[in-house]
Amino acid sequence: GKQHLALADGLKKWDNSVSMVLLSACIMGVLFLIVRYMELGIIGLILELGFVIAPPLGLYGLHEEVSEELGVPILDYLTPEQKKTSLWTALGAMAIVLIIGLFGLSILENILGE
């Protein structure tokens, strides 16, 4: 019973965290935009790259954390749909960071009418 309860909690934690990745991607996108605007050269490029890869790295860290708590890899217990959703969420989050970071000012100017 206790292992099953821990598994249920681990799966719930996974699903909740995956759903928060897109929100964190928006924050990373804004940070990317700010760093890009500041024109920091190579340091800025390194930071921007970090912002882009942060969402999938966060999911990897979550996988490690939940797997450690369960004592088995959480991926072994995710449904194919959960795995697919997690992958698309990570890829979508990276796209969101890039879109906000690269085009955020243009989009905002168009919305506000300059």
JSON list of N, CA, C and O in Angstrom, two decimals, residues 2 31 40 69 75 77 82 88 108 113:
[
{"chain": "A", "resi": 2, "resn": "LYS", "atom": "N", "xyz": [1.90, 1.27, 0.78]},
{"chain": "A", "resi": 2, "resn": "LYS", "atom": "CA", "xyz": [2.69, 2.49, 0.90]},
{"chain": "A", "resi": 2, "resn": "LYS", "atom": "C", "xyz": [3.42, 2.81, -0.41]},
{"chain": "A", "resi": 2, "resn": "LYS", "atom": "O", "xyz": [3.47, 3.95, -0.82]},
{"chain": "A", "resi": 31, "resn": "LEU", "atom": "N", "xyz": [13.27, 37.00, -19.28]},
{"chain": "A", "resi": 31, "resn": "LEU", "atom": "CA", "xyz": [14.67, 37.16, -18.88]},
{"chain": "A", "resi": 31, "resn": "LEU", "atom": "C", "xyz": [15.58, 37.16, -20.10]},
{"chain": "A", "resi": 31, "resn": "LEU", "atom": "O", "xyz": [16.52, 37.97, -20.19]},
{"chain": "A", "resi": 40, "resn": "LEU", "atom": "N", "xyz": [24.96, 42.11, -23.81]},
{"chain": "A", "resi": 40, "resn": "LEU", "atom": "CA", "xyz": [26.09, 41.73, -22.96]},
{"chain": "A", "resi": 40, "resn": "LEU", "atom": "C", "xyz": [27.16, 40.92, -23.67]},
{"chain": "A", "resi": 40, "resn": "LEU", "atom": "O", "xyz": [28.07, 40.40, -23.03]},
{"chain": "A", "resi": 69, "resn": "GLU", "atom": "N", "xyz": [12.86, 9.77, -4.90]},
{"chain": "A", "resi": 69, "resn": "GLU", "atom": "CA", "xyz": [11.86, 9.61, -3.84]},
{"chain": "A", "resi": 69, "resn": "GLU", "atom": "C", "xyz": [11.14, 8.26, -3.95]},
{"chain": "A", "resi": 69, "resn": "GLU", "atom": "O", "xyz": [10.81, 7.65, -2.94]},
{"chain": "A", "resi": 75, "resn": "LEU", "atom": "N", "xyz": [9.76, 7.45, -15.15]},
{"chain": "A", "resi": 75, "resn": "LEU", "atom": "CA", "xyz": [9.41, 7.21, -16.55]},
{"chain": "A", "resi": 75, "resn": "LEU", "atom": "C", "xyz": [8.85, 5.81, -16.76]},
{"chain": "A", "resi": 75, "resn": "LEU", "atom": "O", "xyz": [8.06, 5.59, -17.68]},
{"chain": "A", "resi": 77, "resn": "TYR", "atom": "N", "xyz": [6.69, 4.45, -15.08]},
{"chain": "A", "resi": 77, "resn": "TYR", "atom": "CA", "xyz": [5.29, 4.43, -14.66]},
{"chain": "A", "resi": 77, "resn": "TYR", "atom": "C", "xyz": [4.43, 5.47, -15.38]},
{"chain": "A", "resi": 77, "resn": "TYR", "atom": "O", "xyz": [3.23, 5.52, -15.17]},
{"chain": "A", "resi": 82, "resn": "GLN", "atom": "N", "xyz": [1.40, 10.55, -21.12]},
{"chain": "A", "resi": 82, "resn": "GLN", "atom": "CA", "xyz": [2.15, 11.42, -20.22]},
{"chain": "A", "resi": 82, "resn": "GLN", "atom": "C", "xyz": [3.56, 11.68, -20.76]},
{"chain": "A", "resi": 82, "resn": "GLN", "atom": "O", "xyz": [4.06, 12.80, -20.67]},
{"chain": "A", "resi": 88, "resn": "TRP", "atom": "N", "xyz": [6.46, 17.13, -25.54]},
{"chain": "A", "resi": 88, "resn": "TRP", "atom": "CA", "xyz": [5.93, 18.29, -26.27]},
{"chain": "A", "resi": 88, "resn": "TRP", "atom": "C", "xyz": [5.93, 19.53, -25.41]},
{"chain": "A", "resi": 88, "resn": "TRP", "atom": "O", "xyz": [6.12, 20.65, -25.91]},
{"chain": "A", "resi": 108, "resn": "LEU", "atom": "N", "xyz": [4.97, 43.09, -28.72]},
{"chain": "A", "resi": 108, "resn": "LEU", "atom": "CA", "xyz": [4.40, 44.07, -27.79]},
{"chain": "A", "resi": 108, "resn": "LEU", "atom": "C", "xyz": [4.13, 45.41, -28.49]},
{"chain": "A", "resi": 108, "resn": "LEU", "atom": "O", "xyz": [3.09, 46.03, -28.28]},
{"chain": "A", "resi": 113, "resn": "GLY", "atom": "N", "xyz": [0.45, 49.22, -30.50]},
{"chain": "A", "resi": 113, "resn": "GLY", "atom": "CA", "xyz": [0.39, 50.23, -31.55]},
{"chain": "A", "resi": 113, "resn": "GLY", "atom": "C", "xyz": [1.53, 51.23, -31.46]},
{"chain": "A", "resi": 113, "resn": "GLY", "atom": "O", "xyz": [1.38, 52.39, -31.75]}
]
